[in-house]
Amino acid sequence: MLGWIEGWALEEMFAGVAGQGAVDAWYQALMDVEMMMLEGTLFCGGTADIHKFFDQIQRKLVYEIAEMAGMPKGVLLAYQNFLENLNIYNGIGNHVGFKYSRECGIPQGCPLSMTIVALLMRAWIIEMRVKQVDAKVLADDVLIVAKGRRMLRQYTKALDYTHQYLQDMGSKVAPGKSYNFASTELGRRWLAETWWKKTTLQ
């Protein structure tokens, strides 16, 4: 599977690919912030936390994108059969409930799930490059940083697109776990007072 993953992996992926994880993403982001502060570069950014992301992933979308990405057919078939025949049990104390199945979602504890998340977010990363912002995919959230005089405009467009992208996949943003930041008081105030309509949980 490593060769397949390397065929589509991007440097902005800090989950599901070999050699870097969420801690690496935060170290890199903090070093970038320190450098911008030293150089006097204006910047702003934030995160979008995906509410129960693994439970919301649409499996039909996973299968189609994995096939388009050239996932080995034997692995894809085994993975699909595993997910579609998975029985779930809820446990409370020493008691176990009746089994049931879910229409969507992938297991959080499965190592392959992180790779699937990275693959699903690949198109988002490419769009962030087009919008000229720095972006990183972590486990169940994303980080966006814009810099320069047009930082707020770029960040707003990138964040709105991010919210729409996640909603199109069937996901919801968790406003209480998402946050914004800026290097200027005016920027922080504007971000604090802005209502992001697509973050409303329904």
Coordinates of N, CA and C in Angstrom, one line a residue:
M1 N 0.8 -1.2 0.0 CA 0.0 0.0 0.0 C 0.9 1.3 0.0
L2 N 2.1 1.2 0.5 CA 3.0 2.4 0.6 C 3.2 3.0 -0.8
G3 N 3.4 2.2 -1.8 CA 3.6 2.8 -3.1 C 2.4 3.5 -3.6
W4 N 1.2 2.9 -3.4 CA 0.0 3.5 -3.8 C -0.2 4.9 -3.1
I5 N 0.0 4.9 -1.8 CA -0.1 6.1 -1.0 C 0.8 7.2 -1.5
E6 N 2.1 6.8 -1.8 CA 3.1 7.8 -2.2 C 2.7 8.4 -3.6
G7 N 1.9 7.7 -4.3 CA 1.5 8.2 -5.7 C 0.5 9.4 -5.6
W8 N -0.2 9.6 -4.5 CA -1.1 10.7 -4.4 C -0.9 11.6 -3.2
A9 N 0.0 11.2 -2.3 CA 0.2 11.9 -1.0 C 0.8 13.3 -1.3
L10 N 0.4 14.3 -0.5 CA 0.9 15.7 -0.6 C 1.6 16.1 0.7
E11 N 2.5 17.1 0.6 CA 3.2 17.5 1.8 C 2.3 18.1 2.8
E12 N 1.1 18.6 2.5 CA 0.2 19.2 3.4 C -0.5 18.1 4.3
M13 N -0.3 16.9 4.0 CA -1.0 15.8 4.7 C -0.2 15.4 5.9
F14 N -0.8 15.5 7.1 CA -0.1 15.1 8.3 C -1.0 14.0 9.0
A15 N -1.6 13.2 8.2 CA -2.4 12.1 8.8 C -2.5 11.1 7.6
G16 N -2.3 9.8 8.0 CA -2.5 8.8 7.0 C -1.4 8.5 6.0
V17 N -0.3 9.3 6.1 CA 0.9 9.1 5.2 C 2.1 8.9 6.1
A18 N 3.1 8.2 5.5 CA 4.3 7.9 6.3 C 5.2 9.1 6.5
G19 N 5.8 9.1 7.7 CA 6.8 10.1 8.0 C 6.4 11.4 8.7
Q20 N 5.1 11.6 8.8 CA 4.7 12.9 9.5 C 3.3 12.7 10.1
G21 N 3.1 13.3 11.3 CA 1.8 13.3 11.9 C 1.4 14.6 12.4
A22 N 0.4 14.7 13.2 CA -0.2 15.9 13.7 C 0.8 16.8 14.5
V23 N 1.6 16.1 15.3 CA 2.6 16.9 16.1 C 3.6 17.6 15.1
D24 N 4.0 17.0 14.0 CA 4.8 17.6 13.0 C 4.1 18.8 12.4
A25 N 2.8 18.7 12.2 CA 2.1 19.8 11.6 C 2.1 21.0 12.6
W26 N 1.9 20.8 13.8 CA 1.9 21.9 14.8 C 3.2 22.5 15.0
Y27 N 4.3 21.7 15.0 CA 5.6 22.2 15.1 C 5.9 23.1 13.9
Q28 N 5.6 22.6 12.8 CA 5.9 23.4 11.5 C 5.1 24.7 11.5
A29 N 3.8 24.6 11.9 CA 2.9 25.8 12.0 C 3.4 26.8 13.0
L30 N 3.9 26.4 14.1 CA 4.4 27.3 15.1 C 5.7 28.0 14.7
M31 N 6.5 27.2 14.0 CA 7.8 27.8 13.5 C 7.5 28.8 12.4
D32 N 6.5 28.5 11.6 CA 6.1 29.5 10.6 C 5.6 30.8 11.2
V33 N 4.8 30.7 12.3 CA 4.3 31.8 13.0 C 5.4 32.6 13.6
E34 N 6.3 32.0 14.2 CA 7.5 32.6 14.8 C 8.3 33.4 13.8
M35 N 8.5 32.8 12.6 CA 9.2 33.5 11.5 C 8.5 34.7 11.0
M36 N 7.2 34.6 10.8 CA 6.4 35.7 10.3 C 6.4 36.8 11.3
M37 N 6.4 36.5 12.6 CA 6.4 37.6 13.7 C 7.8 38.3 13.6
L38 N 8.8 37.5 13.5 CA 10.2 38.1 13.4 C 10.4 39.0 12.2
E39 N 9.8 38.6 11.1 CA 9.9 39.3 9.9 C 8.9 40.4 9.7
G40 N 7.9 40.5 10.7 CA 6.9 41.5 10.6 C 5.8 41.3 9.5
T41 N 5.6 40.0 9.2 CA 4.6 39.6 8.2 C 3.3 39.5 8.8
L42 N 2.3 40.1 8.2 CA 0.9 40.0 8.7 C 0.4 38.6 8.4
F43 N -0.4 38.1 9.3 CA -0.9 36.7 9.1 C -2.2 36.5 9.9
C44 N -3.0 35.6 9.4 CA -4.2 35.2 10.2 C -4.5 33.7 9.8
G45 N -5.3 33.1 10.5 CA -5.6 31.7 10.2 C -6.6 31.1 11.2
G46 N -6.7 29.8 11.1 CA -7.6 29.1 12.1 C -7.7 27.6 11.7
T47 N -8.5 27.0 12.5 CA -8.8 25.6 12.3 C -10.3 25.4 12.0
A48 N -10.6 24.3 11.4 CA -12.0 23.8 11.2 C -12.0 22.4 11.8
D49 N -12.6 22.2 12.9 CA -12.7 20.9 13.5 C -14.0 20.2 13.0
I50 N -13.8 19.0 12.5 CA -14.9 18.2 11.9 C -15.6 17.4 12.9
H51 N -16.9 17.7 13.1 CA -17.7 17.1 14.1 C -17.9 15.6 13.8
K52 N -17.3 14.7 14.7 CA -17.5 13.3 14.6 C -17.2 12.8 13.2
F53 N -16.0 13.3 12.6 CA -15.7 13.1 11.2 C -15.8 11.7 10.8
F54 N -15.2 10.8 11.5 CA -15.1 9.4 11.1 C -16.5 8.7 11.1
D55 N -17.4 9.2 11.9 CA -18.8 8.7 11.9 C -19.6 9.2 10.8
Q56 N -19.2 10.3 10.2 CA -20.0 10.9 9.1 C -19.6 10.6 7.7
I57 N -18.4 10.1 7.6 CA -17.9 9.8 6.2 C -18.8 8.9 5.4
Q58 N -19.1 9.4 4.2 CA -20.0 8.6 3.3 C -19.2 7.5 2.6
R59 N -19.5 6.3 2.9 CA -18.7 5.2 2.4 C -18.7 5.0 0.9
K60 N -19.9 5.3 0.3 CA -19.9 5.2 -1.2 C -19.0 6.2 -1.8
L61 N -18.8 7.3 -1.2 CA -17.8 8.3 -1.7 C -16.4 7.8 -1.5
V62 N -16.2 7.1 -0.4 CA -14.9 6.5 -0.2 C -14.5 5.5 -1.2
Y63 N -15.4 4.6 -1.5 CA -15.2 3.5 -2.5 C -14.9 4.1 -3.9
E64 N -15.7 5.1 -4.3 CA -15.5 5.7 -5.6 C -14.2 6.4 -5.8
I65 N -13.8 7.2 -4.7 CA -12.6 8.0 -4.8 C -11.4 7.0 -4.7
A66 N -11.5 6.0 -3.9 CA -10.4 5.1 -3.7 C -10.1 4.3 -5.0
E67 N -11.2 4.0 -5.7 CA -11.1 3.3 -7.0 C -10.5 4.2 -8.0
M68 N -10.9 5.5 -8.1 CA -10.4 6.5 -9.0 C -8.9 6.7 -8.7
A69 N -8.5 6.6 -7.5 CA -7.1 6.9 -7.1 C -6.2 5.7 -7.3
G70 N -6.8 4.6 -7.8 CA -6.0 3.4 -8.1 C -5.7 2.5 -7.0
M71 N -6.6 2.5 -5.9 CA -6.4 1.6 -4.8 C -6.4 0.2 -5.3
P72 N -5.4 -0.7 -4.9 CA -5.4 -2.1 -5.3 C -6.8 -2.7 -5.2
K73 N -7.3 -3.3 -6.2 CA -8.7 -3.8 -6.2 C -8.9 -4.8 -5.1
G74 N -8.0 -5.7 -4.9 CA -8.1 -6.7 -3.8 C -8.3 -6.1 -2.4
V75 N -7.5 -5.1 -2.2 CA -7.6 -4.4 -0.9 C -8.9 -3.6 -0.8
L76 N -9.3 -2.9 -1.9 CA -10.5 -2.1 -1.9 C -11.7 -3.1 -1.6
L77 N -11.8 -4.2 -2.3 CA -12.9 -5.1 -2.1 C -12.9 -5.7 -0.7
A78 N -11.8 -6.0 -0.1 CA -11.7 -6.5 1.3 C -12.2 -5.4 2.2
Y79 N -11.7 -4.2 2.0 CA -12.1 -3.1 2.9 C -13.5 -2.8 2.8
Q80 N -14.1 -2.8 1.6 CA -15.5 -2.6 1.4 C -16.4 -3.6 2.1
N81 N -16.0 -4.9 1.9 CA -16.7 -6.0 2.6 C -16.7 -5.9 4.1
F82 N -15.5 -5.5 4.6 CA -15.3 -5.4 6.0 C -16.3 -4.3 6.6
L83 N -16.3 -3.1 5.9 CA -17.1 -2.0 6.4 C -18.6 -2.3 6.3
E84 N -19.0 -2.9 5.2 CA -20.4 -3.1 4.9 C -21.0 -4.3 5.8
N85 N -20.1 -5.1 6.3 CA -20.6 -6.2 7.1 C -20.2 -6.0 8.6
L86 N -19.8 -4.8 9.0 CA -19.4 -4.5 10.3 C -20.6 -4.3 11.2
N87 N -20.7 -5.1 12.3 CA -21.8 -4.9 13.3 C -21.3 -4.1 14.5
I88 N -22.1 -3.2 15.0 CA -21.8 -2.3 16.1 C -22.5 -2.7 17.3
Y89 N -21.9 -2.6 18.5 CA -22.5 -2.9 19.8 C -22.2 -1.8 20.7
N90 N -23.2 -1.3 21.4 CA -23.0 -0.3 22.4 C -22.9 -1.0 23.8
G91 N -21.9 -0.5 24.6 CA -21.7 -1.1 25.9 C -21.9 0.0 27.0
I92 N -22.7 -0.4 28.0 CA -22.9 0.5 29.2 C -22.6 -0.4 30.4
G93 N -21.5 0.0 31.1 CA -21.1 -0.8 32.3 C -20.8 -2.2 31.8
N94 N -21.4 -3.2 32.4 CA -21.1 -4.6 32.1 C -22.1 -5.2 31.1
H95 N -22.9 -4.3 30.5 CA -24.0 -4.7 29.6 C -23.7 -4.3 28.1
V96 N -24.1 -5.2 27.2 CA -23.8 -5.0 25.8 C -25.2 -5.0 25.1
G97 N -25.4 -4.0 24.2 CA -26.7 -3.9 23.6 C -26.8 -4.8 22.3
F98 N -27.8 -4.6 21.6 CA -28.1 -5.4 20.4 C -27.2 -4.9 19.3
K99 N -26.8 -5.8 18.4 CA -26.0 -5.3 17.3 C -26.8 -4.5 16.3
Y100 N -26.1 -3.6 15.6 CA -26.7 -2.8 14.5 C -25.6 -2.4 13.6
S101 N -26.0 -1.9 12.4 CA -25.1 -1.5 11.4 C -25.3 0.0 11.1
R102 N -24.3 0.7 10.6 CA -24.4 2.1 10.2 C -24.3 2.3 8.7
E103 N -25.1 3.3 8.3 CA -25.1 3.6 6.8 C -23.9 4.3 6.4
C104 N -23.2 5.0 7.3 CA -22.0 5.7 7.0 C -21.0 5.6 8.1
G105 N -19.8 6.1 7.8 CA -18.8 6.1 8.9 C -17.7 5.0 8.6
I106 N -16.5 5.3 9.1 CA -15.4 4.3 9.1 C -14.9 4.2 10.5
P107 N -14.3 3.1 10.9 CA -13.8 2.9 12.2 C -12.6 3.9 12.6
Q108 N -12.7 4.5 13.7 CA -11.6 5.4 14.1 C -10.3 4.7 14.5
G109 N -10.4 3.5 15.0 CA -9.2 2.7 15.4 C -8.5 2.0 14.2
C110 N -9.1 2.0 13.0 CA -8.5 1.3 11.9 C -7.4 2.2 11.3
P111 N -6.1 1.7 11.2 CA -5.0 2.5 10.6 C -5.3 3.0 9.2
L112 N -6.1 2.2 8.5 CA -6.4 2.7 7.1 C -7.3 3.9 7.1
S113 N -8.1 4.1 8.1 CA -9.0 5.2 8.2 C -8.3 6.6 8.0
M114 N -7.2 6.7 8.6 CA -6.4 8.0 8.5 C -6.0 8.2 7.0
T115 N -5.6 7.1 6.4 CA -5.2 7.2 5.0 C -6.4 7.6 4.1
I116 N -7.6 7.1 4.4 CA -8.8 7.4 3.7 C -9.1 8.9 3.9
V117 N -9.0 9.4 5.1 CA -9.2 10.8 5.4 C -8.3 11.7 4.5
A118 N -7.0 11.3 4.5 CA -6.0 12.1 3.7 C -6.4 12.1 2.2
L119 N -6.9 11.0 1.7 CA -7.3 10.9 0.3 C -8.5 11.7 0.0
L120 N -9.5 11.7 0.9 CA -10.7 12.5 0.7 C -10.4 14.0 0.8
M121 N -9.3 14.4 1.5 CA -9.0 15.8 1.6 C -8.0 16.3 0.5
R122 N -7.6 15.5 -0.4 CA -6.6 15.8 -1.3 C -7.1 17.0 -2.3
A123 N -8.3 16.9 -2.7 CA -8.8 17.9 -3.6 C -8.9 19.2 -2.9
W124 N -9.2 19.2 -1.6 CA -9.3 20.4 -0.8 C -7.9 21.1 -0.7
I125 N -6.9 20.3 -0.5 CA -5.5 20.8 -0.4 C -5.2 21.5 -1.7
I126 N -5.5 20.9 -2.8 CA -5.2 21.5 -4.1 C -5.9 22.9 -4.3
E127 N -7.1 22.9 -3.8 CA -7.9 24.2 -3.9 C -7.3 25.2 -3.0
M128 N -6.8 24.8 -1.8 CA -6.1 25.8 -0.9 C -4.9 26.4 -1.6
R129 N -4.2 25.6 -2.3 CA -3.0 26.1 -3.1 C -3.5 27.1 -4.1
V130 N -4.6 26.9 -4.8 CA -5.1 27.9 -5.7 C -5.4 29.2 -5.0
K131 N -6.0 29.1 -3.8 CA -6.4 30.2 -3.1 C -5.2 30.9 -2.3
Q132 N -4.0 30.3 -2.5 CA -2.8 30.9 -2.0 C -2.8 31.0 -0.5
V133 N -3.2 30.0 0.2 CA -3.1 29.9 1.6 C -2.3 28.6 2.0
D134 N -1.7 28.6 3.2 CA -1.1 27.4 3.7 C -2.1 26.5 4.4
A135 N -2.1 25.3 4.0 CA -3.1 24.4 4.6 C -2.5 23.1 5.1
K136 N -3.1 22.5 6.1 CA -2.6 21.2 6.6 C -3.8 20.4 7.0
V137 N -3.7 19.1 6.7 CA -4.8 18.1 7.1 C -4.2 17.4 8.3
L138 N -4.9 17.4 9.4 CA -4.6 16.6 10.6 C -5.5 15.4 10.7
A139 N -5.8 15.0 11.9 CA -6.7 13.8 12.0 C -8.1 14.1 11.6
D140 N -8.8 14.9 12.5 CA -10.2 15.2 12.2 C -10.4 16.7 12.1
D141 N -9.3 17.5 11.8 CA -9.5 18.9 11.6 C -8.4 19.4 10.6
V142 N -8.6 20.6 10.2 CA -7.7 21.2 9.2 C -7.2 22.6 9.7
L143 N -6.0 23.0 9.2 CA -5.4 24.2 9.6 C -5.2 25.1 8.4
I144 N -5.5 26.3 8.4 CA -5.4 27.2 7.3 C -4.7 28.5 7.8
V145 N -3.7 29.0 7.1 CA -3.0 30.2 7.4 C -2.8 31.1 6.2
A146 N -3.2 32.3 6.2 CA -3.0 33.3 5.1 C -2.1 34.4 5.6
K147 N -1.4 35.0 4.7 CA -0.4 36.0 5.1 C -0.4 37.1 4.1
G148 N 0.1 38.3 4.6 CA 0.2 39.5 3.7 C -1.0 40.4 3.9
R149 N -1.0 41.5 3.1 CA -2.0 42.5 3.3 C -3.4 42.1 3.0
R150 N -3.6 41.1 2.1 CA -4.9 40.6 1.8 C -5.3 39.3 2.6
M151 N -4.6 39.2 3.7 CA -4.8 37.9 4.5 C -6.2 37.6 4.9
L152 N -7.0 38.6 5.3 CA -8.3 38.4 5.8 C -9.2 38.0 4.6
R153 N -9.1 38.6 3.5 CA -9.9 38.2 2.3 C -9.5 36.8 1.9
Q154 N -8.3 36.5 1.8 CA -7.9 35.1 1.4 C -8.3 34.1 2.4
Y155 N -8.2 34.4 3.6 CA -8.6 33.4 4.7 C -10.1 33.2 4.7
T156 N -10.8 34.3 4.5 CA -12.3 34.2 4.5 C -12.8 33.3 3.3
K157 N -12.2 33.5 2.2 CA -12.6 32.7 1.0 C -12.2 31.2 1.2
A158 N -11.0 31.0 1.8 CA -10.5 29.6 2.0 C -11.4 28.9 3.1
L159 N -11.7 29.6 4.1 CA -12.5 29.0 5.2 C -13.9 28.7 4.7
D160 N -14.5 29.7 4.0 CA -15.9 29.4 3.5 C -15.9 28.2 2.6
Y161 N -14.9 28.1 1.7 CA -14.8 27.0 0.8 C -14.6 25.7 1.6
T162 N -13.8 25.7 2.7 CA -13.6 24.6 3.5 C -14.9 24.1 4.1
H163 N -15.6 25.0 4.7 CA -16.9 24.6 5.3 C -17.8 24.0 4.2
Q164 N -17.9 24.6 3.0 CA -18.7 24.0 2.0 C -18.2 22.6 1.6
Y165 N -16.9 22.5 1.4 CA -16.3 21.2 1.0 C -16.7 20.1 2.0
L166 N -16.6 20.4 3.3 CA -16.9 19.4 4.3 C -18.4 19.1 4.3
Q167 N -19.3 20.1 4.1 CA -20.7 19.8 4.0 C -21.1 19.0 2.8
D168 N -20.4 19.3 1.7 CA -20.7 18.5 0.5 C -20.3 17.0 0.7
M169 N -19.4 16.7 1.6 CA -19.0 15.3 1.9 C -19.9 14.7 2.9
G170 N -20.9 15.5 3.4 CA -21.8 15.0 4.5 C -21.3 15.3 5.9
S171 N -20.3 16.1 6.0 CA -19.7 16.4 7.4 C -20.3 17.7 7.9
K172 N -20.0 17.9 9.2 CA -20.4 19.1 9.9 C -19.2 19.7 10.6
V173 N -19.1 21.0 10.6 CA -18.0 21.7 11.4 C -18.5 21.8 12.8
A174 N -17.5 21.6 13.8 CA -17.8 21.8 15.2 C -17.3 23.2 15.6
P175 N -18.2 24.2 15.7 CA -17.8 25.6 16.0 C -17.1 25.7 17.3
G176 N -17.5 25.0 18.3 CA -16.9 25.1 19.6 C -15.5 24.6 19.7
K177 N -15.1 23.8 18.7 CA -13.7 23.3 18.7 C -12.9 23.9 17.6
S178 N -13.4 24.9 16.9 CA -12.7 25.6 15.8 C -12.3 27.0 16.3
Y179 N -11.2 27.5 15.9 CA -10.9 28.8 16.3 C -10.1 29.6 15.2
N180 N -10.0 30.9 15.4 CA -9.3 31.8 14.4 C -8.3 32.6 15.2
F181 N -7.3 33.1 14.5 CA -6.3 33.9 15.1 C -5.7 34.9 14.1
A182 N -5.1 35.9 14.5 CA -4.6 37.0 13.6 C -3.4 37.7 14.4
S183 N -2.5 38.3 13.6 CA -1.4 39.0 14.2 C -1.7 40.4 14.5
T184 N -2.9 40.9 14.1 CA -3.2 42.3 14.4 C -4.5 42.3 15.3
E185 N -4.7 43.4 16.1 CA -5.8 43.5 16.9 C -7.1 43.7 16.0
L186 N -7.0 44.5 15.0 CA -8.1 44.7 14.0 C -8.5 43.3 13.4
G187 N -7.6 42.5 13.0 CA -7.9 41.2 12.4 C -8.5 40.3 13.4
R188 N -8.1 40.3 14.6 CA -8.7 39.4 15.7 C -10.1 39.9 16.0
R189 N -10.3 41.2 16.0 CA -11.7 41.7 16.3 C -12.6 41.3 15.1
W190 N -12.2 41.5 13.9 CA -13.0 41.2 12.8 C -13.4 39.7 12.7
L191 N -12.4 38.8 13.0 CA -12.6 37.4 13.0 C -13.6 37.0 14.1
A192 N -13.4 37.6 15.3 CA -14.3 37.3 16.4 C -15.7 37.7 16.2
E193 N -15.9 38.8 15.4 CA -17.3 39.3 15.2 C -17.9 38.7 13.9
T194 N -17.2 37.9 13.2 CA -17.7 37.4 11.9 C -18.5 36.1 12.2
W195 N -19.7 36.0 11.6 CA -20.5 34.8 11.8 C -20.3 33.9 10.5
W196 N -19.8 32.7 10.8 CA -19.6 31.8 9.7 C -20.8 30.9 9.5
K197 N -21.6 31.2 8.6 CA -23.0 30.6 8.4 C -22.9 29.1 8.3
K198 N -21.9 28.6 7.5 CA -21.9 27.2 7.2 C -21.4 26.3 8.4
T199 N -21.1 26.9 9.5 CA -20.6 26.1 10.7 C -21.8 25.7 11.6
T200 N -23.0 26.2 11.3 CA -24.1 25.9 12.2 C -24.4 24.4 12.1
L201 N -24.4 23.7 13.3 CA -24.8 22.3 13.3 C -26.3 22.2 13.3
Q202 N -26.7 21.2 12.4 CA -28.1 21.0 12.3 C -28.5 19.6 12.6

